[in-house]
PDB file of C-alpha atoms and ligand atoms in Angstrom:
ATOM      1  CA  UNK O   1      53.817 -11.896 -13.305  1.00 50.00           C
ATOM      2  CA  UNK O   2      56.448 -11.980 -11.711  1.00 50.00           C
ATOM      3  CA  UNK O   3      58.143 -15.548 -10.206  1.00 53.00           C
ATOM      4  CA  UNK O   4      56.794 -15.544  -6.277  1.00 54.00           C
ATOM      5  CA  UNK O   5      60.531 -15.977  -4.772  1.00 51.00           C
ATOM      6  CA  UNK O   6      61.428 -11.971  -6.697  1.00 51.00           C
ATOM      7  CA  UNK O   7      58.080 -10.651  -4.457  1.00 60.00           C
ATOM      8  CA  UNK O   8      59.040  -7.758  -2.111  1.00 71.00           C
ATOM      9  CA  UNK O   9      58.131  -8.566   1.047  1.00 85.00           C
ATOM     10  CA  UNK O  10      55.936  -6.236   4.010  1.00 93.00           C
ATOM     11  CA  UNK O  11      57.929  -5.140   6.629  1.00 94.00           C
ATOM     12  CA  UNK O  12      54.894  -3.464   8.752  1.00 97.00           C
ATOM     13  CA  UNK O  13      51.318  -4.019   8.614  1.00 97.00           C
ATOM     14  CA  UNK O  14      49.275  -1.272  10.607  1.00 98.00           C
ATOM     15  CA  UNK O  15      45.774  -2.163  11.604  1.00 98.00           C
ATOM     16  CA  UNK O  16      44.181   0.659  12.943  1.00 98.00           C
ATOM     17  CA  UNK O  17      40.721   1.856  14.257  1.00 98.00           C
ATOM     18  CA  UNK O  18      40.176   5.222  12.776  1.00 98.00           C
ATOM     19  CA  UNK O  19      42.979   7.512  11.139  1.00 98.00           C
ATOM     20  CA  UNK O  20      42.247  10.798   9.417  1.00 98.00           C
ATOM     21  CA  UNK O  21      43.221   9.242   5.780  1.00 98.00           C
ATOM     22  CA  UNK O  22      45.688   5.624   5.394  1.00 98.00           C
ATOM     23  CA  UNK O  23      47.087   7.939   2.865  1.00 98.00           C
ATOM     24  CA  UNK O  24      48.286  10.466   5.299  1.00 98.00           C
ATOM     25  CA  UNK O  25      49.142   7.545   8.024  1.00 98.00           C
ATOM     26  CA  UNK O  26      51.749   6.335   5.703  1.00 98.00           C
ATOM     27  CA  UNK O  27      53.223   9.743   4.597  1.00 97.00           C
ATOM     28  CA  UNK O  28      53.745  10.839   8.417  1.00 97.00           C
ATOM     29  CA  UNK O  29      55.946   7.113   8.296  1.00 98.00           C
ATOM     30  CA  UNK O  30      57.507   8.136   5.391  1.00 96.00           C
ATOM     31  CA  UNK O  31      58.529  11.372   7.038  1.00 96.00           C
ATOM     32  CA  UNK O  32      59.878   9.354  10.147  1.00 96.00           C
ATOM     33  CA  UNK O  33      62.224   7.976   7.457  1.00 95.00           C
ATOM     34  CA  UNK O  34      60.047   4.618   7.521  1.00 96.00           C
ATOM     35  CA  UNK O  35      56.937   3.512   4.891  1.00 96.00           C
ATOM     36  CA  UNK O  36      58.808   0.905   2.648  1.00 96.00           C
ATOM     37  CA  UNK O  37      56.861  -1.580   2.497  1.00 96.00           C
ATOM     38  CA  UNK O  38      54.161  -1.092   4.656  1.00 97.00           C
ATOM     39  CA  UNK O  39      50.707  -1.466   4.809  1.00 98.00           C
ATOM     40  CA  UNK O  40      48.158   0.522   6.713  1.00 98.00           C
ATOM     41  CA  UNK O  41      44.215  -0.572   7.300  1.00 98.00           C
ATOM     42  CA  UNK O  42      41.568   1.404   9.062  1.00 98.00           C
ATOM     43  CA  UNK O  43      38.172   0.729  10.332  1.00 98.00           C
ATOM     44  CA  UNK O  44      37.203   4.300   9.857  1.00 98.00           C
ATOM     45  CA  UNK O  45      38.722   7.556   8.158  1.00 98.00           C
ATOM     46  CA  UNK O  46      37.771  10.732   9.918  1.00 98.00           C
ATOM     47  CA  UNK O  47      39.183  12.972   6.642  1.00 98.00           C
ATOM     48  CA  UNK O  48      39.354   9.914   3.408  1.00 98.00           C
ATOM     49  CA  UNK O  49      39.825  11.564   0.303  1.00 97.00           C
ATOM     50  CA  UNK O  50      39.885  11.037  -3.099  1.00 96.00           C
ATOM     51  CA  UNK O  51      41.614  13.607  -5.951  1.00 92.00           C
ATOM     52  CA  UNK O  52      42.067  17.815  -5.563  1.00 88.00           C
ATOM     53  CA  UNK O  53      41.002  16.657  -2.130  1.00 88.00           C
ATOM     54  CA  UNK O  54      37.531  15.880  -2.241  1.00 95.00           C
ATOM     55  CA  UNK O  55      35.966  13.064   0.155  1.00 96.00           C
ATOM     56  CA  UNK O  56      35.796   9.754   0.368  1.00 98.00           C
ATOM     57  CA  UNK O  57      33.076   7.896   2.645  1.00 97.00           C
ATOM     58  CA  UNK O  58      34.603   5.814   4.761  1.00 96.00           C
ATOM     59  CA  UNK O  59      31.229   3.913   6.594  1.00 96.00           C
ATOM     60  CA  UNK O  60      32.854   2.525   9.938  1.00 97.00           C
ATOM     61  CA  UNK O  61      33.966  -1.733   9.069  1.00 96.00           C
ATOM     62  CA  UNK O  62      32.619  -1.816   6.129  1.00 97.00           C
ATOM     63  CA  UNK O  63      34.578  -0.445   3.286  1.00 97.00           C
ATOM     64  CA  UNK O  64      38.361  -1.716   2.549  1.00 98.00           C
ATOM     65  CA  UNK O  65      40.456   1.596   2.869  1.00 98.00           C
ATOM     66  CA  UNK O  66      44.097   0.312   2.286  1.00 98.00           C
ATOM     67  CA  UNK O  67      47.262   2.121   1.617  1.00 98.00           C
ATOM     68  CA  UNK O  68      50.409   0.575   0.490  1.00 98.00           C
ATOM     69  CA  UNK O  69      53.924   2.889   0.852  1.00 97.00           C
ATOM     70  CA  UNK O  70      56.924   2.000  -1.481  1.00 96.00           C
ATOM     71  CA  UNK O  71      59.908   3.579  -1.895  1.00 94.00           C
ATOM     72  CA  UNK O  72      61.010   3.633  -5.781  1.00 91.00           C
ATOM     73  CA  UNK O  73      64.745   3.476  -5.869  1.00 87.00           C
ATOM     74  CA  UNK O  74      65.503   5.043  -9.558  1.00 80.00           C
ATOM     75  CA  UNK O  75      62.414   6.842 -10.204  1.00 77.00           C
ATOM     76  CA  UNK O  76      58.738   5.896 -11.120  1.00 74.00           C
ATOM     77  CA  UNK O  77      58.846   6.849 -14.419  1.00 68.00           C
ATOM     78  CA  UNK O  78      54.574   7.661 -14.925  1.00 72.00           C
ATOM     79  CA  UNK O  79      52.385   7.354 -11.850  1.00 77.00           C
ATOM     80  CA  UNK O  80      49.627   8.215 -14.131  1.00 77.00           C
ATOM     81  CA  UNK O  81      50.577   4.614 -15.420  1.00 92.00           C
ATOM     82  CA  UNK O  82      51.004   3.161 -11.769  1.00 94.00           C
ATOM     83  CA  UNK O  83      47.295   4.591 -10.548  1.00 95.00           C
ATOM     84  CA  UNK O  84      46.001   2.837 -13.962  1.00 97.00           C
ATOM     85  CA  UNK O  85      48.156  -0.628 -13.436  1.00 97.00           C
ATOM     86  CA  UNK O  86      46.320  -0.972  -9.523  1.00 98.00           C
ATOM     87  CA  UNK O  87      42.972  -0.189 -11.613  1.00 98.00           C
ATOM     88  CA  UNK O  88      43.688  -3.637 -13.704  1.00 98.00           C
ATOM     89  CA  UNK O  89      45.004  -5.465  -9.857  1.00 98.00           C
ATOM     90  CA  UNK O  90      41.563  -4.610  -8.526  1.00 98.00           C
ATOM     91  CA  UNK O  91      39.232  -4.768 -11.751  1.00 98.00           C
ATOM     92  CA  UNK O  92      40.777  -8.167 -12.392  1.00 98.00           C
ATOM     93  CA  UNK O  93      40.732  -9.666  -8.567  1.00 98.00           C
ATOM     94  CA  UNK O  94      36.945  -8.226  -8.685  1.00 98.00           C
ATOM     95  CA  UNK O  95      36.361 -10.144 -11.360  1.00 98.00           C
ATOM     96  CA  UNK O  96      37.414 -13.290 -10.625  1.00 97.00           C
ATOM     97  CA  UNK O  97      34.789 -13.248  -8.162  1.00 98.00           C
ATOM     98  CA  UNK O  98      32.274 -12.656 -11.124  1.00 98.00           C
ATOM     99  CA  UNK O  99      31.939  -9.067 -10.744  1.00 98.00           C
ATOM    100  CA  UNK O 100      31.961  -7.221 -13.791  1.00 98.00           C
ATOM    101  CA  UNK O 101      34.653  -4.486 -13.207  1.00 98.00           C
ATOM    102  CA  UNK O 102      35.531  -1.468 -15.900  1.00 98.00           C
ATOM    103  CA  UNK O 103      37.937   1.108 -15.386  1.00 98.00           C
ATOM    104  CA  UNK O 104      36.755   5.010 -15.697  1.00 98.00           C
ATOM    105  CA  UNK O 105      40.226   6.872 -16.649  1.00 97.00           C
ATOM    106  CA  UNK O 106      42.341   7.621 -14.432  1.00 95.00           C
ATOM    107  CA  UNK O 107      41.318   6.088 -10.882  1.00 95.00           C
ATOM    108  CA  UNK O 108      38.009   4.887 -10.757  1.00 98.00           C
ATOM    109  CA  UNK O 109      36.881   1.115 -10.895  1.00 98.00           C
ATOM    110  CA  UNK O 110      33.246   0.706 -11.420  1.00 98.00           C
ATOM    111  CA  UNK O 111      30.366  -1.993 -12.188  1.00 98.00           C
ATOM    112  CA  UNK O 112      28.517  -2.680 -15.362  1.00 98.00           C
ATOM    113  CA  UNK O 113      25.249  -3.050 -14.285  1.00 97.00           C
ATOM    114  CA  UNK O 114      22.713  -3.322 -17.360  1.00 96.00           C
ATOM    115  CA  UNK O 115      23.266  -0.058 -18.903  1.00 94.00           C
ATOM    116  CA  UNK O 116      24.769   1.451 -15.335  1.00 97.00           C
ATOM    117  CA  UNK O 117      28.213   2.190 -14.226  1.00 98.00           C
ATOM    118  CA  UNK O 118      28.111   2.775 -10.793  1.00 98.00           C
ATOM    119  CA  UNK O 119      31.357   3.117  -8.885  1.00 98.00           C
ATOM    120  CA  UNK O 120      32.874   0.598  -6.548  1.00 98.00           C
ATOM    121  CA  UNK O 121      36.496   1.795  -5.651  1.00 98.00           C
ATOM    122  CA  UNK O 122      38.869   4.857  -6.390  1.00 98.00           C
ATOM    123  CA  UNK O 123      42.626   5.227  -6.391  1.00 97.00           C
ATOM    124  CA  UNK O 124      44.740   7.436  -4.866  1.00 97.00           C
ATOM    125  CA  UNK O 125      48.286   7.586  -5.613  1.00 95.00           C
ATOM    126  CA  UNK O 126      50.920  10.481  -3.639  1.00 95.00           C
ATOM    127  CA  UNK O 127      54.296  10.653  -4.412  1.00 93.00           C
ATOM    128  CA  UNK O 128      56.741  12.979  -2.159  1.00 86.00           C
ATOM    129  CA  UNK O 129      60.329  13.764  -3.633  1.00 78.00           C
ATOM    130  CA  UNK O 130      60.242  14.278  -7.881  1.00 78.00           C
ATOM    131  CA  UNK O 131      59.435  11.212  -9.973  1.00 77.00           C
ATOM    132  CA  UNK O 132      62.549  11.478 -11.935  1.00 80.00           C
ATOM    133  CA  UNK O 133      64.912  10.458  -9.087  1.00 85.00           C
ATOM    134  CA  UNK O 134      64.114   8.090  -5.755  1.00 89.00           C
ATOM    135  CA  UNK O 135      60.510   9.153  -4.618  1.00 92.00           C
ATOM    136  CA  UNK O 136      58.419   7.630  -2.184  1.00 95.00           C
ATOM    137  CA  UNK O 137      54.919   6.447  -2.901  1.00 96.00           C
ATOM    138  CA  UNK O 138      51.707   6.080  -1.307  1.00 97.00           C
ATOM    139  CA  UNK O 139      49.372   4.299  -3.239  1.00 98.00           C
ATOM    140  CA  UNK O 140      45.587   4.415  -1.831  1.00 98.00           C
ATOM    141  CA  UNK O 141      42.336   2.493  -2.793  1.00 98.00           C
ATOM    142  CA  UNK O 142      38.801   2.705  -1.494  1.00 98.00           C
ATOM    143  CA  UNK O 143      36.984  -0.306  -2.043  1.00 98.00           C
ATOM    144  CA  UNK O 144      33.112   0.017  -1.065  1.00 98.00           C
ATOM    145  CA  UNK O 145      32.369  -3.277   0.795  1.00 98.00           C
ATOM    146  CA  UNK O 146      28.831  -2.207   2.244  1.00 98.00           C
ATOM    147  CA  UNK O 147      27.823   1.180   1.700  1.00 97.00           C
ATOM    148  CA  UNK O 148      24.429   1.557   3.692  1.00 96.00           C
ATOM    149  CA  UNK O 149      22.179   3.914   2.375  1.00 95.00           C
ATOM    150  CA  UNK O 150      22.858   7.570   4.751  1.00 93.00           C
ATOM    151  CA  UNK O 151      26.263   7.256   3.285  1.00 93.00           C
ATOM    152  CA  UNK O 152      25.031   6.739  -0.545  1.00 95.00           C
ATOM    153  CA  UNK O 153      22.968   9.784  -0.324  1.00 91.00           C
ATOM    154  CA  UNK O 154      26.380  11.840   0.251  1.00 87.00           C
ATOM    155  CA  UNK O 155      27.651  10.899  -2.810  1.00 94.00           C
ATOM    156  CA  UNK O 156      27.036  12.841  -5.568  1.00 91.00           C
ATOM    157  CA  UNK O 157      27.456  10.057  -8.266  1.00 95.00           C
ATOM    158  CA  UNK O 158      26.156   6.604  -8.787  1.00 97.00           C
ATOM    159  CA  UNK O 159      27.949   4.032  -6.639  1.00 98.00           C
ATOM    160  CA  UNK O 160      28.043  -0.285  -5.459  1.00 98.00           C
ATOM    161  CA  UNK O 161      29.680  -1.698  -3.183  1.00 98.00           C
ATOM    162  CA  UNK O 162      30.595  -5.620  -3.008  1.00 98.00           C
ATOM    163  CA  UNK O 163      27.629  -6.808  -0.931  1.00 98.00           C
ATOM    164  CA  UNK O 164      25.195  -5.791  -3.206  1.00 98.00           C
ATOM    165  CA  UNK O 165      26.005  -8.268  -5.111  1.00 98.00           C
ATOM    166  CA  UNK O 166      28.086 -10.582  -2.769  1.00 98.00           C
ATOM    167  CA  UNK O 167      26.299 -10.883   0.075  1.00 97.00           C
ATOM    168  CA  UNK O 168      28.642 -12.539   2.427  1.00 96.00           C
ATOM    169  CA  UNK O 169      32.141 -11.331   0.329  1.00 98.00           C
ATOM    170  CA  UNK O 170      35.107 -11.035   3.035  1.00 98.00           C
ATOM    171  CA  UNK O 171      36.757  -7.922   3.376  1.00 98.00           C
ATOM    172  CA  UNK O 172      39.793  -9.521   4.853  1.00 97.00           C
ATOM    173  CA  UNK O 173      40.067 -11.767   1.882  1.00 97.00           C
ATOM    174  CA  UNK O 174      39.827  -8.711  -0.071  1.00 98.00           C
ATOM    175  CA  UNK O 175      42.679  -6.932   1.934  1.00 97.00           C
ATOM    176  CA  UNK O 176      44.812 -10.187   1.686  1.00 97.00           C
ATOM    177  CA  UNK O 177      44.485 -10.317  -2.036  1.00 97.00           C
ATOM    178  CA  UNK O 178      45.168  -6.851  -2.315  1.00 96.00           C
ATOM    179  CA  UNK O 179      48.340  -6.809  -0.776  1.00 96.00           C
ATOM    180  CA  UNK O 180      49.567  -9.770  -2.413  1.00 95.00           C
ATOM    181  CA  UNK O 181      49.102  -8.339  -6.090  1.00 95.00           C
ATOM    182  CA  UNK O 182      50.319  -4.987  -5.205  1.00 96.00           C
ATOM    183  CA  UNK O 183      53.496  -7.152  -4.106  1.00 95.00           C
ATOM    184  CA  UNK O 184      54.041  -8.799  -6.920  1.00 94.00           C
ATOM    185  CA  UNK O 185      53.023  -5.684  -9.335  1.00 94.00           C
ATOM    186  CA  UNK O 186      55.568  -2.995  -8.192  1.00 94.00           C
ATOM    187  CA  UNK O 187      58.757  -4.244  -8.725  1.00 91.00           C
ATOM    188  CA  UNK O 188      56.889  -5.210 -12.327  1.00 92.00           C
ATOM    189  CA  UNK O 189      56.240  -1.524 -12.680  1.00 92.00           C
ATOM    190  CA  UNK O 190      59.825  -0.266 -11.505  1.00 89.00           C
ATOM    191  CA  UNK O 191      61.243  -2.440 -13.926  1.00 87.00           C
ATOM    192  CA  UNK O 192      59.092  -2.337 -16.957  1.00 88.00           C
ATOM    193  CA  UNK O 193      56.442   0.525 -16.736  1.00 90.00           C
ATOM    194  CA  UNK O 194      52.942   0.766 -17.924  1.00 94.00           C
ATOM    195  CA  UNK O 195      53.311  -1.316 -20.744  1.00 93.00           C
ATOM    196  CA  UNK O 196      52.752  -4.934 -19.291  1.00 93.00           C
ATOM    197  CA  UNK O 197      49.393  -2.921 -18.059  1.00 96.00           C
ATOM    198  CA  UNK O 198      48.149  -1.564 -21.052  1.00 98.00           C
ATOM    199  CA  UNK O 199      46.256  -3.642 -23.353  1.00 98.00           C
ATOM    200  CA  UNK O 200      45.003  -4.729 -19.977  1.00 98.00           C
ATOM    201  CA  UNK O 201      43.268  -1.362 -19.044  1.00 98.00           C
ATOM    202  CA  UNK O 202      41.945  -1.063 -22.554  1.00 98.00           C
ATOM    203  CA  UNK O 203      40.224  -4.200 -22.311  1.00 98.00           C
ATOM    204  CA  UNK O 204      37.625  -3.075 -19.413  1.00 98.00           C
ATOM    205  CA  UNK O 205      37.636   0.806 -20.794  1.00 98.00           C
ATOM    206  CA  UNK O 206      34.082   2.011 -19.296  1.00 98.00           C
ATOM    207  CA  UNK O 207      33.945   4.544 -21.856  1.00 97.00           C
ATOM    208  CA  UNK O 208      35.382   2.919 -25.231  1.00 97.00           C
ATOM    209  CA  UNK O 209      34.238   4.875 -27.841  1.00 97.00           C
ATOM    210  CA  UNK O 210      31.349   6.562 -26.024  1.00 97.00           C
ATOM    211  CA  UNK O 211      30.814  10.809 -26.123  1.00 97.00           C
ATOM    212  CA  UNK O 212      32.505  12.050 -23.148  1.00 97.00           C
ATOM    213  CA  UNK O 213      32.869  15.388 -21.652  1.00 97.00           C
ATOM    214  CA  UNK O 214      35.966  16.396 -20.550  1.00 96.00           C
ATOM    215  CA  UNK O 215      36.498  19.249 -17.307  1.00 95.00           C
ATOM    216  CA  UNK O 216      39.520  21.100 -17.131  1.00 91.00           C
ATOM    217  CA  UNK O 217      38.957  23.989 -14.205  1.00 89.00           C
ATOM    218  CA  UNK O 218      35.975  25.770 -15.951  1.00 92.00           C
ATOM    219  CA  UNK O 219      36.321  24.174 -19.559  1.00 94.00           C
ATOM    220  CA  UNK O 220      33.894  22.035 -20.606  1.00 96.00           C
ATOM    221  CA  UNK O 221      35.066  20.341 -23.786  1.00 96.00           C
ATOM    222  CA  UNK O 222      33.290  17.215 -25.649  1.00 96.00           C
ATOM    223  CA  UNK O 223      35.344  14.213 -27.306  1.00 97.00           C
ATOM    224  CA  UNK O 224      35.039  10.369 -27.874  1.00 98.00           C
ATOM    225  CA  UNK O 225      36.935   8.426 -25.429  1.00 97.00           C
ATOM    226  CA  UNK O 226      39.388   6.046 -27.040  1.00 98.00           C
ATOM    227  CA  UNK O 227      41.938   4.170 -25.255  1.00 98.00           C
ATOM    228  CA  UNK O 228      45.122   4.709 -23.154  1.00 97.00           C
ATOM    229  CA  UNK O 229      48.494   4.906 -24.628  1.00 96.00           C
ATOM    230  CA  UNK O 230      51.742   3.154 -23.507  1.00 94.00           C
ATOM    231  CA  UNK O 231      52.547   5.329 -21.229  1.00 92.00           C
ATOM    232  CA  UNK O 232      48.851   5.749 -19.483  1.00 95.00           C
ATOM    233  CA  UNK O 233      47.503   8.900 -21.236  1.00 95.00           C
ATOM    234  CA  UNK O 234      44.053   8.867 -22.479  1.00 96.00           C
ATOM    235  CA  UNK O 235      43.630   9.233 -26.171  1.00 97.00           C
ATOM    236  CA  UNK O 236      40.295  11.290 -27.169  1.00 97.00           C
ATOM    237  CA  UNK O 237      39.053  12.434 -30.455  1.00 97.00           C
ATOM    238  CA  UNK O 238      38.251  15.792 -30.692  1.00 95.00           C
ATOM    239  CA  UNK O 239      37.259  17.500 -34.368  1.00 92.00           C
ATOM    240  CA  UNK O 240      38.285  14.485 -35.877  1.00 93.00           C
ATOM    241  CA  UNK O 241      41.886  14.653 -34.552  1.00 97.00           C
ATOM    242  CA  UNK O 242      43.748  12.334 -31.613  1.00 97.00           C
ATOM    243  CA  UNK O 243      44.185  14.597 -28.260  1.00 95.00           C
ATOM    244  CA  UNK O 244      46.495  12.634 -25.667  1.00 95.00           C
ATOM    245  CA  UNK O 245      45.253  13.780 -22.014  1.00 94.00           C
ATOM    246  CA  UNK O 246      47.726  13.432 -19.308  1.00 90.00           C
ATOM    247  CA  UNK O 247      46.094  12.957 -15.331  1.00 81.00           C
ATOM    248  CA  UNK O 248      46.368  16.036 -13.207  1.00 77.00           C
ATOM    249  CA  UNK O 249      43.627  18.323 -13.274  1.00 80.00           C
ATOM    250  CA  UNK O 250      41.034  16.216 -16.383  1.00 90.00           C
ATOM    251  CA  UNK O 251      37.684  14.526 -15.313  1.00 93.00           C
ATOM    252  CA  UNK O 252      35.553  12.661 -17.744  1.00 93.00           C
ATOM    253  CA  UNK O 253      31.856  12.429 -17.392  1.00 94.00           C
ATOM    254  CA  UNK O 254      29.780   9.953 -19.820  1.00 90.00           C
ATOM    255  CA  UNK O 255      27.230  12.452 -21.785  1.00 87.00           C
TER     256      UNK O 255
HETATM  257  P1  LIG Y 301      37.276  12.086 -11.369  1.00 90.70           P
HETATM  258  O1  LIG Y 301      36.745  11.676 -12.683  1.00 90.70           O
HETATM  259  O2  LIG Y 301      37.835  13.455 -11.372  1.00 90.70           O
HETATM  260  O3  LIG Y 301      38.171  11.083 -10.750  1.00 90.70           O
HETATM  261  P2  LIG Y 301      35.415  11.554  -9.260  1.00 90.70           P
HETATM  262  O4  LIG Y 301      34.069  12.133  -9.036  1.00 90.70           O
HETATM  263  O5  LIG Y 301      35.536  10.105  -9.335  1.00 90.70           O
HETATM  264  O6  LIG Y 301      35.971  12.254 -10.515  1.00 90.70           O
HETATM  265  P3  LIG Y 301      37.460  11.558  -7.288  1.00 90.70           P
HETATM  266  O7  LIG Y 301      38.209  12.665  -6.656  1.00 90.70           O
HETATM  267  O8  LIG Y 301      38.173  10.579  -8.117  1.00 90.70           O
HETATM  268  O9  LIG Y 301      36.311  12.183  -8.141  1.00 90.70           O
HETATM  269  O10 LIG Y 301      36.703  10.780  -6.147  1.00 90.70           O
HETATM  270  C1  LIG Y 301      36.038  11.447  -5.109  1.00 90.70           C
HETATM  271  C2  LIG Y 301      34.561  11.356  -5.412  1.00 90.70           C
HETATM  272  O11 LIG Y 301      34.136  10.002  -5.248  1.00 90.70           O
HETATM  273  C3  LIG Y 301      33.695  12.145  -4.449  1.00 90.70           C
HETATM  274  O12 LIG Y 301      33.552  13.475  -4.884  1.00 90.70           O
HETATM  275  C4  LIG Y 301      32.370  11.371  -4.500  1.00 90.70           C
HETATM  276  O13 LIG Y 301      31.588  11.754  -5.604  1.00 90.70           O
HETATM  277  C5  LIG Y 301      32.802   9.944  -4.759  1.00 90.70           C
HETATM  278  N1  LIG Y 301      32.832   9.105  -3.543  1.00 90.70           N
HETATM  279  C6  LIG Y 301      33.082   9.445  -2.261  1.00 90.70           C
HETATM  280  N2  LIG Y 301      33.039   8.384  -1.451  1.00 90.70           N
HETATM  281  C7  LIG Y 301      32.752   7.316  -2.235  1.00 90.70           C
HETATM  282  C8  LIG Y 301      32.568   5.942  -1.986  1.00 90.70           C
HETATM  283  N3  LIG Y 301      32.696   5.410  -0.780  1.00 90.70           N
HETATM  284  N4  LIG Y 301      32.276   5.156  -3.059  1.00 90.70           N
HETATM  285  C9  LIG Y 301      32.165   5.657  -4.310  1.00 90.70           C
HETATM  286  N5  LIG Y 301      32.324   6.957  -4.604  1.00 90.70           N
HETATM  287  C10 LIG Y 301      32.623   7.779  -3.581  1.00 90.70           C
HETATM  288  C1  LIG Y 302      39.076   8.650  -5.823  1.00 90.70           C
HETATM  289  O1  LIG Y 302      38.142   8.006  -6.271  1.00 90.70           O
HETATM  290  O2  LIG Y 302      39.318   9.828  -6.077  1.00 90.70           O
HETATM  291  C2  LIG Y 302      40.088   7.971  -4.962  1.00 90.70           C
HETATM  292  C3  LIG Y 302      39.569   7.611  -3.624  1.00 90.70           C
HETATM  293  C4  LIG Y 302      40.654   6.940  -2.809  1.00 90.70           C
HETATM  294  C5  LIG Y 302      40.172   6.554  -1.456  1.00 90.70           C
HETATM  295  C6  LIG Y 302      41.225   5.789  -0.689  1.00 90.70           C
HETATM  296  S1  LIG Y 302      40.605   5.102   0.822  1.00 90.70           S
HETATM  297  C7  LIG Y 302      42.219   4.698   1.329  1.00 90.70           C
HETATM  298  C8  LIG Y 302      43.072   5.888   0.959  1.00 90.70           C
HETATM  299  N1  LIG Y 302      42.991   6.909   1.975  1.00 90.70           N
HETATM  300  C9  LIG Y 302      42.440   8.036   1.510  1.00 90.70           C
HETATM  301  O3  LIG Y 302      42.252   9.072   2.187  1.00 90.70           O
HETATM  302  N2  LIG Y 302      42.125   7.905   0.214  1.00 90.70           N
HETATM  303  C10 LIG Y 302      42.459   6.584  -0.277  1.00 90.70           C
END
């Protein structure tokens, strides 16, 4: 980590009621010519989504929806290996409240509960401009704090949220936290990359060495899951030879 004096600091912090996505609330500032550093928080989303646009339940003051915007100067070199590096900031501040955190490649963070993995938070990371020169970047994560049950039915997967097993955790603590290690990691990541972030994300792999199946549009494809490579690519084996997978369009399911 980085010494605390080199931490970037927030210029804005937006609290609002309900937005259509924090995501989108910080790309309309970024458009304005504003969004470095700032933070927006929402009580509700009206339109909270997660990848290729599907949704994200957003149950009104209770779930953490955060966005962070950050202008990269020279380029950010793999956000595949920035949406993994937040995975490791939350897994890791999840877990030092006891909460056993994995991380499903490439944005999910969920629970290992007995021989379940439901999920507790998602990452969303938009970039405008091209990666290779100064961008600006939107980084979004969902963190179910309460989820009551009308929402859980909407969901087509098995998912936690903190309270299940924390009854009286703080959301603001959790916002707080958030925003302090997101500080302190991006200028990290600008300067070094995935690789300080690596063996990290290995370590709490929900699907080490397990069968997976692997969509991409209508393929189906099976594989073991291995482990993520420097630059934040998951590694698979597939008729006994190493695939690398890069983000974009590939979801893993556990078979
Ligand atoms: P992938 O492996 O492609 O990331 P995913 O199912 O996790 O698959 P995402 O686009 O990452 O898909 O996340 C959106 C999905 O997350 C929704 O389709 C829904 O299944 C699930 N979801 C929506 N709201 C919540 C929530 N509050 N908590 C947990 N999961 C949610
Ligand atoms: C996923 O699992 O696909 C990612 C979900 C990301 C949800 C968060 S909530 C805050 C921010 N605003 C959004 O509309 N999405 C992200």
């Amino acid at each position: 980590a980085l010494p605390r004096e080199t931490r970037k600091r927030l210029t804005r912090l937006f609290v609002e009621e309900s937005v259509e996505s924090t995501n989108t609330f910080l790309r309309e500032r970024f458009r304005q010519g504003a969004g470095h550093a700032e933070v927006c928080l929402a009580e509700v989303q009206s339109a909270g989504r997660g990848r290729r646009g599907r949704e994200w339940q957003t149950p009104w003051g209770r779930s953490l929806v955060f966005s962070l915007g950050w202008r990269f100067e020279s380029g950010a070199s793999s956000l595949e290996g920035l949406s993994l590096a937040i995975g490791v900031v939350v897994a890791e501040m999840l877990e030092s409240d006891g909460l056993p955190a994995r991380l499903k490649w490439p944005n999910d963070v969920l629970l290992q509960i007995q021989k379940d993995q439901p999920k507790i938070a998602g990452i969303l990371v938009e970039v405008t401009g091209d990666v290779s020169g100064p961008c600006d970047v939107v980084i979004g994560i969902g963190l179910n704090i309460e989820l009551p049950a009308s929402h859980r039915e909407d969901i087509g997967q098995s998912v936690t949220a903190v309270r299940d097993i924390i009854p009286g955790a703080s959301r603001n603590a959790y916002a707080a936290r958030l925003m302090e290690s997101l500080l302190a990691l991006l200028p990290e990541f600008e300067a070094e990359g995935f690789s300080a972030w690596q063996q990290r994300w290995n370590e709490r792999n929900a699907f080490k060495g397990r069968d997976v199946v692997i969509l991409r549009g209508d393929k189906r494809e099976e594989a073991i899951a291995e482990g993520v490579d420097i630059n934040g690519n998951l590694e698979v084996r597939m008729n006994g030879e190493t695939i690398t997978l890069a983000g974009g369009e590939i979801s893993l399911r556990a078979v």
